[in-house]
Amino acid sequence: MDKPGRNDPCYCGSGKKYKQCHMVADLAAENEQRAWNDAARDLRLGIFEFADDERFDGEAGPAAERYWNGLYAADTLHLMSPSEAERFLDWFAFDYTLPSSDERIVDIYGRENEAKLSTHQRELLVKWADGAPMGGYELTGYERQTLHLKDLFSGEALDVFEPAGHGNAPMGSIILGRPITVQDRYEFFSMPAYIPPEEIGDLRQTLTAAQAADDSSDTAGFMRRHNVLLIHH
C-alpha cells in the first residue's frame, strides 16, 4: 500500500490528514522493522565469520566432507563457491555438533558474545538456535518475494520472505534452507538452493527410510542429524 502524503486524507477513512492520524504510528513501525532487519543482518554476519574462524579449521574439513558427501574436504574447502560456502557454514554453525566439545558453534558464539549483542540480537539468537534445522520445503506458490512452502516431512505450510523471490525454481521444487524468524516473518538464514521437480526422484523414500532406521519420533532432531541427505541427493 502506498502511503498518502502528509497532508492527504489518512487511508483509514477517519477524515483527518495523514500527519494527524496514522503517520506517527506508521513511522514508528517502519523504524522498528528497520531495527530488526539491521540486527538480523549483523547477527548473520557475526555467526558466519565466527564459524569461519581458524579456531574451527580442524573440524571444518571432516564436517565439509560429510556435508558434501566427499565432494569437498579439508584441502579443497577453498574451492567452494561463495553460495556453497555460505550454506555449508550455515549447517556447520547450527546443525553440526563439534566432536571436540560436543557443542554447536552457534551455542559457543552465543556464550562468548552475549555481552556484545544488542537486545534485538540476543532475542533473535535464542529463536534461531532453538529453531528448525536446515530442511526441505516444497514450493507450492509465491506472491512477489513471499514463497509459499510446505514442509517435506510434516506437510506444514510456511510463508518465507526471500528477497530474490523464487528465482529459477519452478513450482513443485524442493527448496533447501533454514527458516528463521525476523520480527513477524520467516526468512532463510543463508541463500537457499533447490531441487527441481524432475530431480526429486526417490528423495522422500530415502528420508523416510532414514527416519525409520533412526528410530526417533523427534522430527527436528532427525533432520538435524540427517539433513545432509538432502545435499547428497
XYZ file of N, CA and C in Angstrom:
699
model
N 0.836 -1.182 0.000
C 0.000 0.000 0.000
C 0.882 1.247 0.000
N 0.623 2.151 -0.932
C 1.357 3.409 -0.981
C 0.824 4.345 0.094
N 1.748 4.918 0.864
C 1.335 5.830 1.924
C 0.897 7.160 1.320
N -0.099 7.794 1.912
C -0.517 9.118 1.442
C 0.509 10.169 1.838
N 0.430 11.336 1.225
C 1.271 12.446 1.625
C 0.862 12.974 2.987
N 1.725 13.754 3.606
C 1.473 14.252 4.955
C 0.112 14.931 5.082
N -0.261 15.710 4.080
C -1.494 16.498 4.157
C -2.670 15.863 3.430
N -2.448 14.631 2.918
C -3.544 13.907 2.281
C -4.433 13.253 3.334
N -5.682 12.929 2.957
C -6.548 12.216 3.903
C -5.930 10.885 4.306
N -6.053 10.505 5.571
C -5.499 9.243 6.047
C -6.216 8.071 5.391
N -5.483 7.003 5.158
C -6.034 5.818 4.492
C -7.099 5.109 5.310
N -7.176 5.411 6.616
C -8.119 4.684 7.477
C -9.555 5.165 7.330
N -9.723 6.295 6.631
C -11.076 6.812 6.439
C -11.580 7.705 7.551
N -10.689 8.143 8.438
C -11.114 8.975 9.567
C -11.506 10.390 9.146
N -11.043 10.789 7.964
C -11.289 12.150 7.525
C -10.191 13.118 7.940
N -9.272 12.678 8.789
C -8.157 13.523 9.218
C -7.022 13.459 8.194
N -6.153 14.470 8.266
C -4.952 14.409 7.461
C -4.060 13.281 7.975
N -3.286 12.723 7.051
C -2.419 11.592 7.416
C -1.481 11.949 8.563
N -0.900 13.167 8.544
C 0.043 13.561 9.590
C -0.625 13.684 10.956
N -1.942 13.855 10.978
C -2.678 13.985 12.237
C -3.295 12.662 12.675
N -3.054 11.621 11.891
C -3.714 10.350 12.193
C -2.692 9.207 12.319
N -2.440 8.457 11.253
C -1.617 7.255 11.349
C -0.139 7.454 11.029
N 0.271 8.653 10.659
C 1.649 8.840 10.214
C 2.664 8.493 11.305
N 2.444 8.955 12.523
C 3.397 8.712 13.606
C 3.519 7.216 13.894
N 2.390 6.521 13.945
C 2.417 5.082 14.212
C 3.101 4.327 13.079
N 2.851 4.750 11.836
C 3.482 4.092 10.687
C 4.989 4.277 10.702
N 5.445 5.482 11.026
C 6.883 5.747 11.091
C 7.547 4.923 12.196
N 6.853 4.806 13.328
C 7.397 4.011 14.432
C 7.517 2.542 14.030
N 6.514 2.033 13.312
C 6.547 0.639 12.859
C 7.674 0.417 11.860
N 7.890 1.392 10.965
C 8.976 1.286 9.990
C 10.336 1.288 10.687
N 10.483 2.142 11.678
C 11.748 2.202 12.416
C 12.016 0.911 13.172
N 10.960 0.326 13.737
C 11.116 -0.929 14.466
C 11.493 -2.067 13.510
N 10.851 -2.103 12.343
C 11.194 -3.124 11.350
C 12.633 -2.959 10.892
N 13.067 -1.719 10.713
C 14.450 -1.459 10.295
C 15.435 -1.912 11.369
N 15.081 -1.696 12.629
C 15.960 -2.116 13.730
C 16.114 -3.640 13.750
N 15.012 -4.365 13.532
C 15.076 -5.828 13.493
C 15.883 -6.308 12.297
N 15.668 -5.683 11.135
C 16.406 -6.082 9.935
C 17.903 -5.849 10.106
N 18.273 -4.709 10.690
C 19.693 -4.410 10.920
C 20.304 -5.406 11.903
N 19.542 -5.729 12.956
C 20.041 -6.685 13.949
C 20.241 -8.060 13.321
N 19.296 -8.479 12.483
C 19.395 -9.786 11.829
C 20.571 -9.828 10.858
N 20.758 -8.749 10.105
C 21.875 -8.698 9.153
C 23.213 -8.816 9.875
N 23.383 -8.041 10.931
C 24.659 -8.053 11.655
C 24.874 -9.365 12.391
N 23.800 -9.955 12.897
C 23.925 -11.232 13.602
C 24.298 -12.348 12.633
N 23.671 -12.375 11.466
C 24.044 -13.346 10.441
C 25.542 -13.252 10.140
N 25.988 -12.030 9.869
C 27.396 -11.817 9.528
C 28.306 -12.279 10.659
N 27.927 -11.972 11.889
C 28.736 -12.377 13.037
C 28.844 -13.881 13.158
N 27.748 -14.597 12.941
C 27.762 -16.053 13.043
C 28.582 -16.664 11.915
N 28.413 -16.145 10.703
C 29.201 -16.650 9.573
C 30.695 -16.476 9.836
N 31.093 -15.286 10.258
C 32.517 -15.021 10.499
C 33.051 -15.875 11.640
N 32.246 -16.088 12.659
C 32.664 -16.900 13.797
C 32.872 -18.349 13.372
N 31.914 -18.891 12.583
C 32.022 -20.285 12.137
C 33.187 -20.485 11.190
N 33.576 -19.413 10.485
C 34.664 -19.497 9.512
C 36.026 -19.192 10.132
N 36.057 -18.985 11.449
C 37.309 -18.636 12.119
C 38.262 -19.833 12.111
N 39.562 -19.524 12.106
C 40.579 -20.580 12.026
C 40.564 -21.514 13.232
N 39.952 -21.097 14.336
C 39.894 -21.980 15.506
C 39.109 -23.256 15.212
N 38.232 -23.209 14.202
C 37.428 -24.379 13.858
C 37.930 -25.080 12.602
N 39.090 -24.687 12.097
C 39.600 -25.263 10.852
C 39.770 -26.773 10.944
N 40.234 -27.251 12.086
C 40.479 -28.681 12.224
C 39.221 -29.518 12.132
N 38.073 -28.917 12.455
C 36.809 -29.658 12.407
C 35.990 -29.330 11.175
N 36.319 -28.228 10.501
C 35.582 -27.843 9.305
C 35.809 -28.830 8.166
N 37.052 -29.365 8.034
C 37.348 -30.303 6.954
C 36.495 -31.565 7.008
N 36.523 -32.316 8.116
C 35.680 -33.513 8.216
C 34.185 -33.189 8.102
N 33.787 -32.033 8.647
C 32.376 -31.650 8.557
C 31.976 -31.400 7.107
N 32.834 -30.700 6.357
C 32.541 -30.427 4.950
C 32.493 -31.717 4.137
N 33.388 -32.646 4.442
C 33.385 -33.923 3.726
C 32.074 -34.671 3.955
N 31.560 -34.592 5.181
C 30.269 -35.226 5.472
C 29.133 -34.484 4.787
N 29.152 -33.161 4.871
C 28.071 -32.355 4.295
C 27.994 -32.529 2.780
N 29.167 -32.506 2.126
C 29.199 -32.571 0.660
C 29.392 -33.990 0.140
N 29.315 -34.983 1.019
C 29.427 -36.390 0.613
C 30.730 -36.641 -0.141
N 31.828 -36.032 0.361
C 33.140 -36.254 -0.209
C 33.518 -35.321 -1.339
N 32.587 -34.473 -1.811
C 32.901 -33.548 -2.903
C 33.971 -32.544 -2.490
N 33.885 -32.062 -1.238
C 34.898 -31.177 -0.689
C 35.436 -31.795 0.600
N 36.684 -31.489 0.906
C 37.319 -31.959 2.138
C 38.256 -30.865 2.638
N 39.045 -31.189 3.641
C 39.884 -30.172 4.283
C 40.763 -29.418 3.291
N 41.324 -30.115 2.326
C 42.270 -29.482 1.404
C 41.602 -28.836 0.196
N 40.274 -28.948 0.094
C 39.581 -28.347 -1.056
C 38.478 -27.372 -0.630
N 38.459 -27.006 0.637
C 37.431 -26.069 1.103
C 37.466 -24.768 0.321
N 38.644 -24.352 -0.087
C 38.789 -23.075 -0.796
C 38.153 -23.117 -2.181
N 37.798 -24.290 -2.665
C 37.192 -24.420 -3.988
C 35.681 -24.239 -3.967
N 35.092 -24.177 -2.783
C 33.652 -23.955 -2.702
C 33.313 -22.580 -3.263
N 32.191 -22.494 -3.969
C 31.710 -21.191 -4.428
C 31.202 -20.408 -3.224
N 31.040 -19.089 -3.343
C 30.520 -18.304 -2.210
C 29.181 -18.823 -1.687
N 28.278 -19.197 -2.581
C 26.972 -19.693 -2.119
C 27.107 -21.051 -1.444
N 27.992 -21.915 -1.960
C 28.220 -23.217 -1.323
C 28.837 -23.042 0.059
N 29.806 -22.129 0.162
C 30.453 -21.887 1.452
C 29.452 -21.333 2.455
N 28.556 -20.467 1.995
C 27.562 -19.888 2.890
C 26.621 -20.947 3.432
N 26.142 -21.835 2.552
C 25.230 -22.886 3.010
C 25.941 -23.867 3.933
N 27.197 -24.180 3.615
C 27.944 -25.084 4.495
C 28.136 -24.470 5.873
N 28.527 -23.197 5.945
C 28.746 -22.550 7.236
C 27.448 -22.452 8.035
N 26.339 -22.266 7.352
C 25.021 -22.275 7.992
C 24.824 -23.609 8.707
N 24.988 -24.696 7.971
C 24.816 -26.036 8.561
C 25.871 -26.309 9.635
N 27.118 -25.928 9.365
C 28.226 -26.158 10.293
C 27.978 -25.448 11.620
N 27.401 -24.254 11.577
C 27.160 -23.482 12.797
C 25.962 -23.987 13.589
N 24.906 -24.400 12.909
C 23.653 -24.699 13.598
C 23.344 -26.185 13.776
N 23.762 -27.024 12.839
C 23.320 -28.425 12.853
C 24.423 -29.426 13.154
N 25.664 -28.992 13.132
C 26.790 -29.898 13.346
C 27.273 -29.787 14.785
N 27.436 -30.930 15.425
C 27.975 -30.960 16.783
C 29.478 -31.212 16.721
N 30.248 -30.300 17.271
C 31.703 -30.426 17.243
C 32.155 -31.616 18.092
N 32.877 -32.569 17.516
C 33.337 -33.727 18.297
C 34.224 -33.322 19.474
N 34.978 -32.243 19.327
C 35.929 -31.857 20.371
C 35.263 -31.334 21.630
N 34.050 -30.764 21.480
C 33.399 -30.160 22.648
C 31.966 -30.618 22.849
N 31.440 -31.401 21.889
C 30.049 -31.850 21.945
C 29.092 -30.654 22.014
N 29.460 -29.565 21.333
C 28.644 -28.365 21.278
C 28.454 -27.942 19.827
N 27.476 -27.090 19.604
C 27.307 -26.459 18.304
C 28.030 -25.114 18.306
N 28.485 -24.696 17.152
C 29.173 -23.418 17.051
C 28.255 -22.269 17.439
N 26.984 -22.338 17.076
C 26.068 -21.242 17.399
C 25.926 -21.068 18.909
N 26.009 -22.162 19.667
C 25.906 -22.065 21.122
C 27.177 -21.453 21.718
N 28.321 -21.809 21.137
C 29.581 -21.203 21.587
C 29.577 -19.714 21.272
N 29.091 -19.377 20.088
C 29.013 -17.970 19.697
C 28.155 -17.176 20.684
N 27.012 -17.719 21.036
C 26.127 -17.021 21.960
C 26.752 -16.826 23.322
N 27.426 -17.845 23.818
C 28.044 -17.757 25.131
C 29.186 -16.741 25.158
N 29.986 -16.720 24.107
C 31.161 -15.849 24.099
C 30.851 -14.411 23.696
N 29.704 -14.175 23.057
C 29.416 -12.844 22.539
C 28.164 -12.200 23.126
N 27.560 -12.851 24.108
C 26.295 -12.351 24.653
C 26.389 -10.889 25.083
N 27.467 -10.522 25.741
C 27.592 -9.155 26.257
C 27.696 -8.126 25.146
N 28.134 -8.542 23.962
C 28.316 -7.615 22.852
C 27.059 -7.440 22.010
N 26.098 -8.327 22.184
C 24.912 -8.311 21.339
C 23.877 -7.320 21.847
N 23.134 -6.744 20.917
C 22.036 -5.856 21.291
C 20.864 -6.685 21.804
N 19.886 -6.022 22.386
C 18.691 -6.725 22.872
C 18.001 -7.464 21.736
N 17.882 -6.812 20.594
C 17.259 -7.443 19.431
C 18.052 -8.671 19.004
N 19.367 -8.570 18.974
C 20.205 -9.690 18.534
C 20.133 -10.868 19.501
N 20.098 -10.589 20.788
C 20.002 -11.684 21.763
C 18.685 -12.424 21.596
N 17.605 -11.682 21.367
C 16.294 -12.318 21.178
C 16.287 -13.158 19.906
N 16.857 -12.619 18.841
C 16.918 -13.368 17.587
C 17.756 -14.631 17.743
N 18.902 -14.516 18.410
C 19.802 -15.657 18.534
C 19.151 -16.816 19.270
N 18.412 -16.535 20.315
C 17.721 -17.596 21.056
C 16.737 -18.314 20.140
N 15.965 -17.548 19.363
C 14.966 -18.147 18.466
C 15.639 -18.948 17.363
N 16.715 -18.411 16.812
C 17.399 -19.107 15.727
C 18.049 -20.396 16.221
N 18.714 -20.331 17.363
C 19.406 -21.506 17.882
C 18.435 -22.622 18.237
N 17.235 -22.247 18.687
C 16.234 -23.246 19.069
C 15.279 -23.574 17.931
N 15.486 -22.954 16.778
C 14.555 -23.101 15.667
C 14.763 -24.372 14.855
N 14.094 -24.400 13.716
C 14.126 -25.579 12.849
C 15.509 -25.771 12.243
N 15.910 -27.030 12.034
C 17.170 -27.300 11.330
C 17.015 -26.997 9.846
N 18.114 -27.040 9.125
C 18.042 -26.913 7.684
C 17.187 -28.057 7.147
N 16.254 -27.735 6.271
C 15.334 -28.762 5.806
C 14.922 -28.561 4.368
N 13.932 -29.351 3.936
C 13.414 -29.283 2.582
C 11.971 -28.838 2.586
N 11.621 -27.937 1.669
C 10.280 -27.354 1.627
C 9.800 -27.284 0.184
N 8.644 -27.884 -0.078
C 8.102 -27.862 -1.426
C 7.556 -26.476 -1.754
N 7.926 -25.960 -2.919
C 7.436 -24.659 -3.373
C 6.058 -24.851 -3.987
N 5.038 -24.331 -3.303
C 3.663 -24.505 -3.775
C 3.088 -23.246 -4.408
N 3.760 -22.109 -4.247
C 3.279 -20.861 -4.829
C 4.114 -19.699 -4.328
N 3.800 -18.522 -4.802
C 4.534 -17.340 -4.361
C 3.727 -16.085 -4.671
N 3.996 -15.042 -3.927
C 3.455 -13.708 -4.173
C 4.608 -12.733 -4.037
N 5.097 -12.246 -5.162
C 6.248 -11.361 -5.185
C 7.432 -12.029 -4.481
N 7.837 -11.487 -3.331
C 9.015 -12.025 -2.643
C 8.663 -12.996 -1.519
N 7.413 -13.366 -1.410
C 6.986 -14.326 -0.393
C 6.760 -15.691 -1.032
N 7.498 -16.692 -0.554
C 7.366 -18.045 -1.060
C 6.380 -18.825 -0.195
N 5.457 -19.508 -0.828
C 4.530 -20.390 -0.122
C 5.117 -21.798 -0.170
N 5.449 -22.323 0.998
C 6.172 -23.587 1.084
C 5.403 -24.610 1.913
N 5.744 -25.878 1.714
C 5.167 -26.967 2.510
C 6.315 -27.851 2.980
N 6.410 -28.024 4.291
C 7.465 -28.850 4.870
C 7.413 -30.252 4.283
N 8.560 -30.741 3.839
C 8.645 -32.035 3.163
C 8.176 -33.173 4.055
N 8.392 -33.047 5.368
C 8.026 -34.111 6.300
C 6.654 -33.914 6.910
N 6.450 -32.768 7.558
C 5.215 -32.560 8.309
C 4.044 -32.110 7.448
N 4.330 -31.563 6.273
C 3.271 -31.008 5.439
C 2.809 -29.643 5.894
N 3.455 -29.105 6.930
C 3.073 -27.802 7.464
C 3.349 -26.701 6.443
N 2.387 -25.791 6.286
C 2.547 -24.670 5.366
C 3.391 -23.585 6.017
N 4.215 -22.932 5.214
C 5.127 -21.923 5.732
C 5.328 -20.858 4.660
N 5.171 -19.596 5.033
C 5.452 -18.480 4.136
C 6.797 -17.882 4.517
N 7.705 -17.784 3.545
C 9.059 -17.290 3.796
C 9.352 -16.121 2.864
N 9.805 -15.020 3.439
C 10.217 -13.865 2.647
C 11.611 -14.121 2.092
N 11.754 -14.031 0.779
C 13.046 -14.248 0.126
C 13.279 -13.092 -0.855
N 14.265 -12.229 -0.575
C 14.478 -11.041 -1.416
C 14.592 -11.351 -2.904
N 15.153 -12.505 -3.246
C 15.325 -12.862 -4.658
C 14.094 -13.543 -5.242
N 13.016 -13.650 -4.467
C 11.837 -14.354 -4.947
C 12.123 -15.837 -5.122
N 11.424 -16.474 -6.068
C 11.648 -17.915 -6.261
C 12.759 -18.171 -7.267
N 13.348 -17.103 -7.832
C 14.466 -17.283 -8.758
C 14.088 -18.181 -9.924
N 14.913 -19.171 -10.185
C 14.673 -20.105 -11.288
C 13.930 -21.359 -10.853
N 13.577 -21.448 -9.580
C 12.935 -22.664 -9.072
C 11.488 -22.751 -9.553
N 11.122 -23.788 -10.309
C 9.731 -23.946 -10.750
C 8.855 -24.477 -9.623
N 7.544 -24.356 -9.800
C 6.618 -24.881 -8.806
C 6.864 -26.388 -8.629
N 6.769 -26.847 -7.389
C 7.000 -28.254 -7.089
C 8.430 -28.563 -6.711
N 9.333 -27.577 -6.858
C 10.721 -27.785 -6.453
C 10.819 -27.950 -4.943
N 11.888 -28.577 -4.490
C 12.180 -28.659 -3.063
C 13.224 -27.591 -2.748
N 12.832 -26.625 -1.924
C 13.736 -25.557 -1.515
C 14.509 -26.036 -0.289
N 15.825 -25.907 -0.336
C 16.680 -26.333 0.767
C 17.150 -25.109 1.538
N 16.803 -25.024 2.812
C 17.209 -23.869 3.589
C 16.786 -23.977 5.041
N 17.209 -22.984 5.830
C 16.849 -22.916 7.241
C 15.955 -21.700 7.466
N 14.677 -21.900 7.750
C 13.805 -20.753 8.033
C 14.067 -20.202 9.434
N 14.230 -18.900 9.505
C 14.426 -18.230 10.794
C 13.416 -17.104 10.900
N 13.100 -16.704 12.121
C 12.160 -15.604 12.317
C 12.922 -14.291 12.486
N 12.431 -13.267 11.801
C 12.916 -11.908 11.969
C 11.686 -11.037 12.208
N 11.484 -10.669 13.446
C 10.289 -9.984 13.922
C 9.056 -10.819 13.625
N 8.262 -10.457 12.624
C 6.992 -11.153 12.424
C 6.946 -11.952 11.127
N 8.106 -12.293 10.566
C 8.086 -13.076 9.330
C 9.265 -14.058 9.311
N 9.139 -15.064 8.433
C 10.215 -16.025 8.231
C 11.106 -15.568 7.081
N 12.412 -15.814 7.238
C 13.391 -15.630 6.183
C 14.293 -16.862 6.193
N 15.150 -17.004 5.186
C 16.162 -18.051 5.212
C 17.443 -17.478 5.796
N 18.133 -18.273 6.601
C 19.374 -17.791 7.208
C 20.444 -17.567 6.149
N 20.575 -18.509 5.218
C 21.547 -18.380 4.140
C 20.824 -18.531 2.805
N 21.555 -18.297 1.728
C 20.963 -18.392 0.403
C 20.457 -19.816 0.156
N 19.160 -19.993 -0.125
C 18.638 -21.344 -0.323
C 19.055 -21.928 -1.668
N 19.023 -23.242 -1.746
C 19.210 -23.959 -3.004
C 17.896 -24.673 -3.319
N 17.829 -25.324 -4.465
C 16.594 -26.042 -4.762
C 16.876 -27.288 -5.590
N 15.964 -28.256 -5.451
C 15.968 -29.462 -6.270
C 14.751 -29.375 -7.186
N 14.930 -29.325 -8.513
C 13.783 -29.207 -9.419
C 12.928 -30.471 -9.390
N 11.660 -30.351 -9.763
C 10.735 -31.495 -9.673
C 11.247 -32.751 -10.366
N 11.877 -32.593 -11.536
C 12.313 -33.772 -12.286
C 13.496 -34.484 -11.647
N 14.117 -33.861 -10.635
C 15.271 -34.480 -9.974
C 14.957 -34.945 -8.547
N 13.720 -34.775 -8.115
C 13.359 -35.180 -6.743
C 13.435 -36.698 -6.599
N 12.945 -37.410 -7.595
C 13.071 -38.866 -7.616
C 12.628 -39.521 -6.321
N 13.522 -40.322 -5.726
C 13.181 -41.097 -4.529
C 13.613 -40.396 -3.243
N 13.732 -39.068 -3.274
C 14.207 -38.340 -2.091
C 13.323 -38.596 -0.878
N 12.023 -38.534 -1.066
C 11.119 -38.742 0.077
C 11.274 -40.144 0.648
N 11.395 -41.143 -0.221
C 11.575 -42.513 0.254
C 12.900 -42.673 1.004
N 13.939 -42.006 0.516
C 15.244 -42.065 1.181
C 15.162 -41.500 2.591
N 14.482 -40.359 2.723
C 14.357 -39.732 4.036
C 13.472 -40.555 4.966
N 12.400 -41.132 4.418
C 11.503 -41.965 5.230
C 12.239 -43.195 5.758
N 13.051 -43.821 4.903
C 13.821 -44.993 5.316
C 14.847 -44.616 6.384
N 15.466 -43.445 6.210
C 16.452 -42.997 7.200
C 15.790 -42.706 8.530
N 14.583 -42.143 8.489
C 13.881 -41.840 9.727
C 13.479 -43.124 10.449
N 13.054 -44.134 9.690
C 12.696 -45.419 10.299
C 13.912 -46.069 10.953
N 15.058 -45.970 10.289
C 16.286 -46.539 10.840
C 16.787 -45.746 12.033
N 16.451 -44.455 12.083
C 16.885 -43.589 13.177
C 16.145 -43.908 14.464
N 14.956 -44.510 14.323
C 14.160 -44.933 15.482
C 13.907 -43.767 16.439
N 13.498 -42.621 15.865
C 13.225 -41.448 16.686
C 11.943 -40.787 16.210
N 11.133 -40.345 17.149
C 9.901 -39.636 16.807
C 10.116 -38.127 16.785
N 11.331 -37.702 17.069
C 11.674 -36.284 17.090
C 12.090 -35.858 15.685
N 11.157 -35.280 14.930
C 11.424 -34.928 13.539
C 12.529 -33.899 13.421
N 12.495 -32.871 14.292
C 13.526 -31.833 14.232
C 14.900 -32.422 14.518
N 14.983 -33.292 15.521
C 16.256 -33.928 15.849
C 16.738 -34.817 14.722
N 15.801 -35.540 14.094
C 16.174 -36.385 12.960
C 16.741 -35.544 11.826
N 16.060 -34.441 11.485
C 16.528 -33.603 10.386
C 17.884 -32.989 10.691
N 18.107 -32.625 11.940
C 19.403 -32.046 12.291
C 20.531 -33.068 12.106
N 20.221 -34.339 12.358
C 21.229 -35.391 12.216
C 21.384 -35.864 10.770
N 20.303 -35.745 9.968
C 20.310 -36.382 8.652
C 19.994 -35.433 7.491
N 19.946 -34.130 7.737
C 19.610 -33.243 6.619
C 20.691 -33.210 5.543
N 21.873 -33.785 5.830
C 22.895 -33.878 4.781
C 22.396 -34.728 3.614
N 21.407 -35.604 3.857
C 20.864 -36.436 2.768
C 20.252 -35.576 1.682
N 19.722 -34.418 2.047
C 19.157 -33.505 1.048
C 20.249 -33.009 0.112
N 21.395 -32.669 0.686
C 22.525 -32.181 -0.114
C 23.111 -33.317 -0.941
N 23.238 -34.500 -0.374
C 23.769 -35.648 -1.095
C 22.900 -35.971 -2.298
N 21.594 -35.852 -2.135
C 20.665 -36.146 -3.233
C 20.904 -35.175 -4.383
